[in-house]
Amino acid sequence: MSQTKLSNIETGRIAPSLIDVELMLRALDAPMELVAEAMALARLANTEWQGKRASWRRGLEKRQAELAGLEAEAKTLRYFLPAMVTGLLATPEYIKASLEHSPVDISKTVARKLDRQAVLYDTTKCFTFLLTEQAVRWTVVPRAAMAIQIDRLVSLSHLPNVRIGVIPFGAAVSRGPMNTFTVYDQRLATVETFTGRIVFQDARDIAEHLAVFDLYERYALFGEEARNVLGEWAASYRA
């Protein structure tokens, strides 16, 4: 570790990563109880909690601006969606329905979410979306509108920089889909919960989410296989 980096850590200009802390503790031959305490503090320093109520107070359209900033900076974006379709892939009706539980100005937030969708057409970026059958078929809007939403997934899957994978029921996956999460390049991961989101910046946490994503990706259908399955699901809503 360079002297400059050590100096920046000592003076608070940068926060040490978990790996940095581990290296320093090992070099100092620190006692185990101190190692445990310091590692716990380092993990907290590299993890951020963003509560949903705080986002509501600020206005969800501001949260949409933050997400747009993350999407603008990243080149490779991975989305794991076990429960619902994300706003980047959603129709206006689907977005509006998904916000009905939020005590915010829905019209402004819908507009911001739709504005963000323009990033999908930036061919300097690569998007991979993994959706379970549950996420695609969870009936957020009336059946006819659900068919249109699935048609949109099919349409977006033709974009050269957008990969849409679906994991149908019946795929024998040993690891359960616990949370929606997004990984931006290899520098940041966000995890969604009912009451907010967790932002991970530690390299180990990001690596773990990338490993989980790779696992699920191996079970997903892409390209024409995915479009055929999506077409069947859309047809079932039209029947």
XYZ file of N, CA and C in Angstrom:
717
model
N 0.854 -1.190 0.000
C 0.000 0.000 0.000
C 0.891 1.241 0.000
N 0.576 2.186 -0.860
C 1.441 3.358 -0.979
C 1.317 4.267 0.244
N 2.364 5.065 0.475
C 2.342 6.024 1.580
C 1.233 7.051 1.366
N 1.006 7.426 0.112
C -0.057 8.394 -0.192
C -1.420 7.859 0.229
N -1.664 6.584 -0.090
C -2.956 6.002 0.290
C -3.091 5.928 1.805
N -2.043 5.506 2.484
C -2.083 5.460 3.949
C -2.365 6.840 4.545
N -1.702 7.850 3.987
C -1.894 9.215 4.481
C -3.337 9.666 4.267
N -3.906 9.337 3.097
C -5.291 9.728 2.800
C -6.275 9.035 3.731
N -5.977 7.786 4.085
C -6.834 7.073 5.038
C -6.715 7.703 6.425
N -5.483 7.986 6.852
C -5.251 8.550 8.186
C -5.910 9.914 8.356
N -5.930 10.711 7.295
C -6.486 12.065 7.380
C -7.958 12.125 7.009
N -8.544 10.957 6.678
C -9.975 10.920 6.406
C -10.366 11.352 5.009
N -9.393 11.500 4.110
C -9.739 11.888 2.738
C -10.435 10.750 1.997
N -10.064 9.511 2.289
C -10.729 8.356 1.698
C -11.048 7.364 2.809
N -12.086 6.546 2.576
C -12.433 5.486 3.523
C -11.759 4.198 3.064
N -11.130 3.465 3.969
C -10.480 2.220 3.579
C -11.496 1.146 3.224
N -11.177 0.340 2.236
C -12.016 -0.808 1.917
C -11.772 -1.902 2.944
N -12.599 -2.938 2.897
C -12.401 -4.061 3.813
C -11.033 -4.701 3.612
N -10.616 -4.792 2.352
C -9.310 -5.388 2.063
C -8.194 -4.523 2.634
N -8.316 -3.191 2.515
C -7.317 -2.282 3.092
C -7.191 -2.501 4.596
N -8.353 -2.564 5.273
C -8.347 -2.732 6.724
C -7.716 -4.062 7.111
N -8.070 -5.102 6.380
C -7.517 -6.421 6.681
C -5.996 -6.430 6.517
N -5.490 -5.798 5.464
C -4.046 -5.749 5.236
C -3.327 -5.018 6.370
N -3.888 -3.903 6.803
C -3.245 -3.129 7.871
C -3.274 -3.882 9.198
N -4.414 -4.525 9.507
C -4.514 -5.275 10.753
C -3.538 -6.444 10.765
N -3.393 -7.090 9.608
C -2.474 -8.218 9.522
C -1.025 -7.740 9.697
N -0.699 -6.594 9.068
C 0.663 -6.062 9.175
C 0.992 -5.669 10.619
N -0.037 -5.235 11.351
C 0.171 -4.808 12.743
C 0.023 -5.956 13.738
N -0.320 -7.161 13.226
C -0.506 -8.321 14.085
C -1.484 -8.003 15.220
N -2.635 -7.399 14.833
C -3.623 -6.955 15.818
C -4.297 -8.151 16.493
N -4.711 -8.017 17.756
C -5.424 -9.098 18.447
C -6.789 -9.360 17.804
N -7.299 -10.581 17.941
C -8.499 -11.008 17.230
C -9.716 -10.150 17.559
N -9.847 -9.748 18.851
C -11.024 -8.948 19.205
C -10.993 -7.575 18.529
N -9.812 -7.008 18.347
C -9.685 -5.737 17.650
C -9.947 -5.911 16.156
N -9.474 -7.029 15.593
C -9.733 -7.331 14.182
C -11.236 -7.389 13.927
N -11.961 -8.097 14.780
C -13.405 -8.241 14.593
C -14.102 -6.893 14.654
N -13.707 -6.046 15.621
C -14.340 -4.730 15.769
C -14.031 -3.837 14.574
N -12.766 -3.806 14.150
C -12.367 -2.941 13.041
C -12.998 -3.392 11.727
N -13.094 -4.707 11.507
C -13.701 -5.209 10.275
C -15.192 -4.882 10.231
N -15.864 -4.953 11.368
C -17.278 -4.598 11.420
C -17.483 -3.123 11.079
N -16.618 -2.259 11.615
C -16.705 -0.828 11.312
C -16.404 -0.557 9.840
N -15.429 -1.268 9.278
C -15.077 -1.079 7.865
C -16.232 -1.484 6.967
N -16.912 -2.574 7.322
C -18.049 -3.007 6.496
C -19.164 -1.957 6.539
N -19.409 -1.381 7.726
C -20.413 -0.326 7.819
C -20.032 0.884 6.976
N -18.735 1.214 6.962
C -18.262 2.376 6.202
C -18.423 2.177 4.708
N -18.459 0.918 4.277
C -18.586 0.627 2.852
C -19.992 0.187 2.468
N -20.941 0.366 3.377
C -22.333 0.006 3.122
C -23.213 1.185 3.510
N -24.169 1.499 2.672
C -25.058 2.636 2.919
C -26.499 2.164 2.900
N -27.278 2.602 3.882
C -28.709 2.311 3.936
C -29.485 3.540 3.503
N -30.396 3.366 2.540
C -31.250 4.457 2.071
C -32.699 4.072 2.347
N -33.276 4.648 3.385
C -34.639 4.310 3.771
C -35.670 4.851 2.804
N -36.751 4.094 2.632
C -37.794 4.490 1.692
C -38.530 5.744 2.165
N -38.761 5.857 3.476
C -39.485 7.037 3.972
C -38.697 8.316 3.717
N -37.360 8.230 3.826
C -36.538 9.404 3.527
C -36.653 9.768 2.048
N -36.699 8.753 1.177
C -36.868 9.013 -0.260
C -38.207 9.666 -0.535
N -39.258 9.220 0.167
C -40.566 9.830 -0.020
C -40.543 11.305 0.387
N -39.871 11.587 1.517
C -39.824 12.984 1.973
C -39.108 13.879 0.967
N -38.043 13.356 0.369
C -37.277 14.130 -0.619
C -37.999 14.231 -1.947
N -38.866 13.246 -2.222
C -39.532 13.169 -3.517
C -38.874 12.099 -4.378
N -39.670 11.156 -4.856
C -39.103 10.042 -5.613
C -38.497 10.485 -6.939
N -38.932 11.649 -7.447
C -38.324 12.117 -8.700
C -36.847 12.441 -8.495
N -36.461 12.840 -7.259
C -35.039 13.085 -6.974
C -34.271 11.770 -6.943
N -34.902 10.729 -6.424
C -34.285 9.404 -6.454
C -34.075 8.955 -7.908
N -35.020 9.285 -8.773
C -34.873 8.926 -10.185
C -33.689 9.654 -10.813
N -33.447 10.885 -10.376
C -32.287 11.628 -10.884
C -30.987 10.965 -10.436
N -30.965 10.466 -9.188
C -29.777 9.765 -8.693
C -29.519 8.494 -9.503
N -30.574 7.732 -9.768
C -30.426 6.510 -10.558
C -29.951 6.824 -11.969
N -30.473 7.903 -12.534
C -30.033 8.301 -13.876
C -28.544 8.619 -13.878
N -28.059 9.219 -12.778
C -26.629 9.508 -12.677
C -25.796 8.245 -12.621
N -26.243 7.248 -11.850
C -25.538 5.970 -11.788
C -25.503 5.303 -13.156
N -26.643 5.330 -13.835
C -26.728 4.695 -15.155
C -25.867 5.419 -16.184
N -25.736 6.737 -16.034
C -24.921 7.502 -16.980
C -23.434 7.175 -16.811
N -23.005 6.931 -15.574
C -21.589 6.677 -15.310
C -21.166 5.265 -15.668
N -22.073 4.300 -15.516
C -21.711 2.890 -15.697
C -21.703 2.502 -17.172
N -20.898 1.507 -17.489
C -20.833 0.956 -18.846
C -21.473 -0.428 -18.936
N -21.348 -1.216 -17.858
C -21.937 -2.551 -17.815
C -22.882 -2.614 -16.632
N -24.161 -2.854 -16.924
C -25.187 -2.822 -15.881
C -25.922 -4.157 -15.866
N -26.059 -4.726 -14.668
C -26.713 -6.025 -14.505
C -27.869 -5.874 -13.526
N -29.043 -6.369 -13.909
C -30.237 -6.254 -13.080
C -30.806 -7.650 -12.837
N -30.949 -8.034 -11.567
C -31.617 -9.288 -11.238
C -32.988 -8.951 -10.683
N -34.036 -9.468 -11.322
C -35.413 -9.068 -11.031
C -36.257 -10.304 -10.726
N -36.343 -10.707 -9.457
C -37.106 -11.908 -9.113
C -38.586 -11.667 -8.866
N -39.011 -10.400 -8.745
C -40.371 -10.130 -8.284
C -41.210 -9.317 -9.269
N -40.629 -8.270 -9.858
C -41.383 -7.386 -10.751
C -40.461 -6.881 -11.852
N -41.071 -6.274 -12.861
C -40.317 -5.642 -13.950
C -39.793 -4.297 -13.462
N -38.542 -3.981 -13.783
C -37.966 -2.709 -13.384
C -38.484 -1.572 -14.263
N -38.376 -0.344 -13.741
C -38.887 0.814 -14.463
C -38.268 1.027 -15.832
N -36.998 0.636 -16.005
C -36.348 0.813 -17.309
C -37.031 0.019 -18.405
N -37.722 -1.068 -18.030
C -38.352 -1.943 -19.018
C -39.873 -1.810 -19.032
N -40.417 -0.932 -18.202
C -41.858 -0.927 -17.963
C -42.609 0.047 -18.862
N -43.881 -0.279 -19.116
C -44.779 0.626 -19.824
C -45.276 1.696 -18.846
N -45.789 2.818 -19.360
C -46.306 3.856 -18.455
C -47.389 3.340 -17.512
N -48.290 2.498 -18.017
C -49.371 1.989 -17.170
C -48.822 1.108 -16.050
N -47.825 0.295 -16.371
C -47.210 -0.580 -15.368
C -46.500 0.259 -14.302
N -45.764 1.281 -14.728
C -45.059 2.144 -13.779
C -46.050 2.825 -12.843
N -47.112 3.370 -13.405
C -48.103 4.082 -12.589
C -48.722 3.152 -11.555
N -49.073 1.938 -11.974
C -49.689 0.985 -11.048
C -48.721 0.588 -9.940
N -47.433 0.456 -10.264
C -46.453 0.018 -9.273
C -46.181 1.093 -8.222
N -46.585 2.333 -8.490
C -46.347 3.439 -7.564
C -47.566 3.782 -6.716
N -48.649 3.043 -6.873
C -49.885 3.405 -6.187
C -49.744 3.389 -4.666
N -48.804 2.603 -4.142
C -48.623 2.524 -2.690
C -47.718 3.632 -2.150
N -47.150 4.448 -3.049
C -46.182 5.463 -2.623
C -46.877 6.811 -2.439
N -46.701 7.459 -1.275
C -47.344 8.755 -1.027
C -46.568 9.905 -1.658
N -46.464 9.903 -2.973
C -45.677 10.900 -3.684
C -46.462 11.385 -4.892
N -45.914 12.384 -5.572
C -46.495 12.870 -6.823
C -46.200 11.832 -7.907
N -47.173 10.989 -8.194
C -46.955 9.868 -9.110
C -46.630 10.357 -10.511
N -47.298 11.406 -10.978
C -47.101 11.863 -12.363
C -45.651 12.280 -12.611
N -45.045 12.976 -11.641
C -43.651 13.401 -11.808
C -42.709 12.202 -11.827
N -42.974 11.238 -10.943
C -42.097 10.070 -10.868
C -42.223 9.217 -12.118
N -43.450 9.050 -12.628
C -43.638 8.303 -13.886
C -42.864 8.966 -15.014
N -42.950 10.294 -15.087
C -42.247 11.025 -16.140
C -40.740 10.826 -16.045
N -40.205 10.864 -14.820
C -38.758 10.665 -14.632
C -38.340 9.245 -15.005
N -39.149 8.266 -14.641
C -38.831 6.875 -14.989
C -38.837 6.686 -16.506
N -39.787 7.294 -17.175
C -39.836 7.177 -18.636
C -38.651 7.889 -19.283
N -38.253 9.016 -18.730
C -37.072 9.725 -19.250
C -35.827 8.856 -19.139
N -35.710 8.118 -18.024
C -34.534 7.280 -17.814
C -34.412 6.180 -18.859
N -35.510 5.769 -19.449
C -35.475 4.663 -20.402
C -34.643 4.969 -21.647
N -34.381 6.257 -21.898
C -33.569 6.634 -23.057
C -32.164 6.053 -22.977
N -31.687 5.757 -21.754
C -30.330 5.235 -21.593
C -30.173 3.873 -22.263
N -31.270 3.145 -22.445
C -31.198 1.827 -23.082
C -30.719 1.913 -24.531
N -30.855 3.074 -25.135
C -30.491 3.239 -26.545
C -29.065 3.764 -26.710
N -28.348 3.886 -25.611
C -26.941 4.289 -25.645
C -26.107 3.035 -25.888
N -25.622 2.872 -27.100
C -24.926 1.638 -27.480
C -23.506 1.543 -26.914
N -23.057 2.571 -26.178
C -21.767 2.451 -25.490
C -21.915 1.675 -24.176
N -23.164 1.362 -23.799
C -23.432 0.638 -22.565
C -23.965 -0.756 -22.880
N -23.765 -1.673 -21.934
C -24.263 -3.039 -22.073
C -25.174 -3.351 -20.888
N -26.408 -3.735 -21.171
C -27.395 -4.055 -20.147
C -27.736 -5.541 -20.184
N -27.780 -6.159 -19.022
C -28.303 -7.517 -18.914
C -29.372 -7.519 -17.827
N -30.580 -7.936 -18.206
C -31.697 -8.042 -17.275
C -32.064 -9.513 -17.128
N -32.056 -10.019 -15.909
C -32.513 -11.375 -15.633
C -33.833 -11.298 -14.883
N -34.885 -11.877 -15.469
C -36.209 -11.850 -14.862
C -36.696 -13.275 -14.638
N -37.204 -13.547 -13.444
C -37.867 -14.822 -13.224
C -39.254 -14.775 -13.871
N -39.843 -15.947 -14.066
C -41.223 -15.981 -14.584
C -42.160 -15.229 -13.657
N -41.890 -15.327 -12.359
C -42.670 -14.573 -11.370
C -42.644 -13.079 -11.671
N -41.458 -12.542 -11.979
C -41.324 -11.106 -12.227
C -42.116 -10.695 -13.463
N -42.046 -11.511 -14.502
C -42.731 -11.168 -15.756
C -44.241 -11.269 -15.602
N -44.713 -12.271 -14.875
C -46.141 -12.599 -14.883
C -46.910 -12.080 -13.671
N -46.205 -11.462 -12.708
C -46.916 -10.868 -11.569
C -47.859 -9.796 -12.095
N -49.153 -9.958 -11.843
C -50.167 -9.160 -12.534
C -50.352 -7.810 -11.853
N -49.539 -6.859 -12.252
C -49.564 -5.517 -11.682
C -50.696 -4.680 -12.277
N -51.027 -4.947 -13.534
C -52.050 -4.205 -14.276
C -53.043 -5.209 -14.857
N -54.185 -4.742 -15.405
C -55.142 -5.677 -16.015
C -54.493 -6.542 -17.103
N -55.144 -7.656 -17.407
C -54.541 -8.666 -18.265
C -54.127 -8.126 -19.629
N -54.961 -7.306 -20.243
C -54.608 -6.765 -21.558
C -53.346 -5.905 -21.473
N -53.228 -5.130 -20.395
C -52.046 -4.290 -20.201
C -50.818 -5.142 -19.886
N -51.015 -6.280 -19.216
C -49.895 -7.186 -18.962
C -49.348 -7.744 -20.278
N -50.218 -8.061 -21.194
C -49.767 -8.552 -22.500
C -48.922 -7.500 -23.208
N -49.333 -6.235 -23.110
C -48.569 -5.143 -23.727
C -47.219 -4.989 -23.043
N -47.196 -5.135 -21.711
C -45.935 -5.050 -20.977
C -44.959 -6.145 -21.421
N -45.461 -7.355 -21.605
C -44.591 -8.445 -22.047
C -44.133 -8.206 -23.484
N -45.019 -7.657 -24.313
C -44.615 -7.298 -25.683
C -43.447 -6.316 -25.661
N -43.460 -5.413 -24.693
C -42.364 -4.435 -24.597
C -41.046 -5.132 -24.286
N -41.076 -6.123 -23.416
C -39.855 -6.882 -23.136
C -39.317 -7.529 -24.404
N -40.201 -8.095 -25.193
C -39.792 -8.719 -26.458
C -39.158 -7.679 -27.374
N -39.792 -6.514 -27.474
C -39.275 -5.452 -28.351
C -37.894 -4.994 -27.910
N -37.723 -4.737 -26.597
C -36.438 -4.252 -26.102
C -35.339 -5.299 -26.234
N -35.701 -6.567 -26.253
C -34.695 -7.623 -26.361
C -33.998 -7.610 -27.721
N -34.546 -6.892 -28.685
C -33.921 -6.785 -30.008
C -32.839 -5.701 -30.060
N -32.769 -4.837 -29.035
C -31.724 -3.815 -29.021
C -30.355 -4.490 -28.933
N -29.375 -4.003 -29.681
C -28.088 -4.711 -29.753
C -27.308 -4.733 -28.438
N -27.564 -3.779 -27.557
C -26.811 -3.684 -26.299
C -27.634 -4.109 -25.085
N -28.808 -4.693 -25.329
C -29.706 -5.098 -24.241
C -29.949 -6.604 -24.321
N -29.578 -7.314 -23.238
C -29.848 -8.749 -23.135
C -30.934 -8.953 -22.086
N -32.026 -9.574 -22.490
C -33.108 -9.870 -21.561
C -33.215 -11.382 -21.426
N -32.926 -11.865 -20.227
C -33.008 -13.291 -19.949
C -34.161 -13.593 -19.029
N -34.843 -14.723 -19.259
C -35.953 -15.129 -18.407
C -35.661 -16.514 -17.835
N -36.009 -16.685 -16.561
C -35.827 -17.964 -15.874
C -37.223 -18.522 -15.601
N -37.683 -19.477 -16.415
C -39.053 -19.977 -16.250
C -39.184 -20.896 -15.044
N -40.423 -21.013 -14.550
C -40.699 -21.988 -13.505
C -40.267 -23.370 -13.995
N -39.726 -24.142 -13.100
C -39.279 -25.480 -13.470
C -37.781 -25.580 -13.625
N -37.095 -24.436 -13.782
C -35.636 -24.459 -13.831
C -35.121 -24.814 -12.439
N -34.301 -25.852 -12.369
C -33.819 -26.342 -11.060
C -32.619 -25.520 -10.604
N -32.886 -24.435 -9.894
C -31.838 -23.535 -9.414
C -31.682 -23.758 -7.917
N -30.473 -24.062 -7.471
C -30.262 -24.434 -6.075
C -30.306 -23.246 -5.119
N -30.083 -22.042 -5.621
C -30.042 -20.858 -4.751
C -31.303 -20.027 -4.944
N -32.008 -19.737 -3.864
C -33.258 -18.998 -3.957
C -33.058 -17.541 -4.311
N -34.022 -16.932 -5.036
C -33.923 -15.522 -5.438
C -34.388 -14.601 -4.324
N -33.476 -14.188 -3.463
C -33.862 -13.481 -2.249
C -34.233 -12.017 -2.486
N -33.473 -11.314 -3.328
C -33.668 -9.867 -3.459
C -33.478 -9.408 -4.897
N -34.170 -8.314 -5.222
C -33.833 -7.558 -6.421
C -32.494 -6.861 -6.187
N -31.595 -6.934 -7.171
C -30.349 -6.186 -7.018
C -29.825 -5.743 -8.378
N -28.993 -4.698 -8.342
C -28.366 -4.138 -9.536
C -26.883 -3.967 -9.270
N -26.053 -4.323 -10.258
C -24.611 -4.135 -10.139
C -24.163 -3.193 -11.254
N -23.504 -2.109 -10.874
C -23.000 -1.107 -11.817
C -21.505 -1.338 -12.010
N -21.129 -1.783 -13.218
C -19.741 -2.167 -13.495
C -19.292 -3.140 -12.395
N -18.119 -2.888 -11.813
C -17.670 -3.709 -10.681
C -17.361 -2.802 -9.479
N -18.138 -1.705 -9.354
C -17.812 -0.716 -8.330
C -18.933 -0.466 -7.333
N -20.153 -0.906 -7.650
C -21.262 -0.583 -6.755
C -22.416 -1.553 -7.003
N -23.062 -1.986 -5.921
C -24.243 -2.841 -6.017
C -25.337 -2.278 -5.123
N -26.570 -2.324 -5.587
C -27.704 -1.894 -4.775
C -28.673 -3.054 -4.629
N -29.236 -3.189 -3.426
C -30.169 -4.266 -3.107
C -31.457 -3.648 -2.595
N -32.591 -4.073 -3.150
C -33.886 -3.503 -2.784
C -34.558 -4.337 -1.696
N -35.171 -3.654 -0.731
C -36.017 -4.305 0.269
C -37.348 -3.556 0.317
N -38.291 -4.059 1.133
C -39.576 -3.382 1.242
C -39.435 -1.980 1.817
N -38.461 -1.756 2.692
C -38.373 -0.482 3.402
C -37.238 0.416 2.925
N -36.522 0.006 1.892
C -35.445 0.839 1.375
C -34.473 0.038 0.545
N -33.253 0.565 0.457
C -32.231 -0.119 -0.346
C -30.887 -0.022 0.361
N -30.049 -1.026 0.107
C -28.697 -1.070 0.647
C -27.735 -0.863 -0.512
N -26.751 -0.001 -0.304
C -25.741 0.272 -1.319
C -24.413 -0.302 -0.840
N -23.859 -1.221 -1.618
C -22.586 -1.856 -1.273
C -21.483 -1.301 -2.166
N -20.370 -0.904 -1.541
C -19.217 -0.430 -2.311
C -17.970 -1.269 -2.068
N -18.039 -2.187 -1.106
C -16.883 -3.027 -0.844
C -16.733 -4.067 -1.956
N -15.493 -4.287 -2.372
C -15.220 -5.173 -3.509
C -15.733 -6.585 -3.265
N -15.668 -7.051 -2.031
C -16.105 -8.416 -1.746
C -17.612 -8.562 -1.870
N -18.355 -7.578 -1.384
C -19.808 -7.616 -1.523
C -20.211 -7.578 -2.998
N -19.539 -6.736 -3.763
C -19.845 -6.633 -5.190
C -19.512 -7.947 -5.892
N -18.375 -8.546 -5.554
C -17.987 -9.823 -6.160
C -19.005 -10.915 -5.848
N -19.546 -10.906 -4.632
C -20.548 -11.908 -4.261
C -21.814 -11.746 -5.100
N -22.248 -10.516 -5.307
C -23.440 -10.297 -6.125
C -23.186 -10.655 -7.584
N -21.991 -10.391 -8.075
C -21.660 -10.792 -9.440
C -21.678 -12.309 -9.580
N -21.200 -13.013 -8.557
C -21.200 -14.476 -8.595
C -22.631 -15.020 -8.604
N -23.498 -14.422 -7.794
C -24.904 -14.842 -7.775
C -25.549 -14.567 -9.136
N -25.256 -13.405 -9.695
C -25.810 -13.056 -11.004
C -25.362 -14.071 -12.060
N -24.085 -14.419 -12.058
C -23.564 -15.393 -13.021
C -24.266 -16.738 -12.863
N -24.545 -17.125 -11.629
C -25.249 -18.377 -11.391
C -26.624 -18.363 -12.049
N -27.396 -17.319 -11.778
C -28.742 -17.238 -12.344
C -28.702 -17.106 -13.873
N -27.705 -16.415 -14.366
C -27.602 -16.211 -15.812
C -27.472 -17.544 -16.552
N -26.821 -18.527 -15.907
C -26.633 -19.831 -16.544
C -27.962 -20.571 -16.740
N -28.980 -20.209 -15.979
C -30.276 -20.876 -16.083
C -31.284 -20.084 -16.927
N -30.896 -18.942 -17.424
C -31.826 -18.063 -18.142
C -31.864 -18.373 -19.634
N -33.015 -18.104 -20.231
C -33.179 -18.195 -21.681
C -32.984 -16.804 -22.274
N -32.265 -16.727 -23.387
C -32.009 -15.455 -24.059
C -32.411 -15.564 -25.528
N -32.414 -14.415 -26.205
C -32.640 -14.391 -27.646
C -33.994 -14.954 -28.040
N -34.016 -15.766 -29.106
C -35.269 -16.292 -29.623
C -35.960 -17.207 -28.625
N -35.160 -17.961 -27.855
C -35.771 -18.820 -26.825
C -36.567 -17.987 -25.835
N -35.977 -16.898 -25.366
C -36.671 -16.018 -24.424
C -37.887 -15.376 -25.072
N -37.726 -14.925 -26.313
C -38.851 -14.263 -26.992
C -40.017 -15.232 -27.215
N -39.708 -16.485 -27.501
C -40.782 -17.476 -27.690
C -41.557 -17.689 -26.392
N -40.831 -17.806 -25.283
C -41.495 -17.996 -23.992
C -42.311 -16.755 -23.621
N -41.719 -15.581 -23.813
C -42.453 -14.343 -23.524
C -43.706 -14.231 -24.384
N -43.601 -14.633 -25.640
C -44.762 -14.611 -26.527
C -45.879 -15.511 -26.035
N -45.513 -16.675 -25.502
C -46.520 -17.590 -24.946
C -47.197 -16.968 -23.728
N -46.400 -16.316 -22.882
C -46.977 -15.698 -21.692
C -47.896 -14.542 -22.058
N -47.506 -13.748 -23.051
C -48.369 -12.656 -23.499
C -49.669 -13.206 -24.061
N -49.578 -14.280 -24.838
C -50.767 -14.880 -25.427
C -51.726 -15.389 -24.344
N -51.150 -15.900 -23.236
C -52.022 -16.402 -22.157
C -52.811 -15.264 -21.526
N -52.256 -14.050 -21.493
C -52.994 -12.912 -20.948
C -54.049 -12.416 -21.935
N -53.817 -12.634 -23.216
C -54.798 -12.198 -24.227
C -55.940 -13.203 -24.404
N -55.704 -14.434 -23.961
C -56.702 -15.488 -24.182
C -57.984 -15.188 -23.389
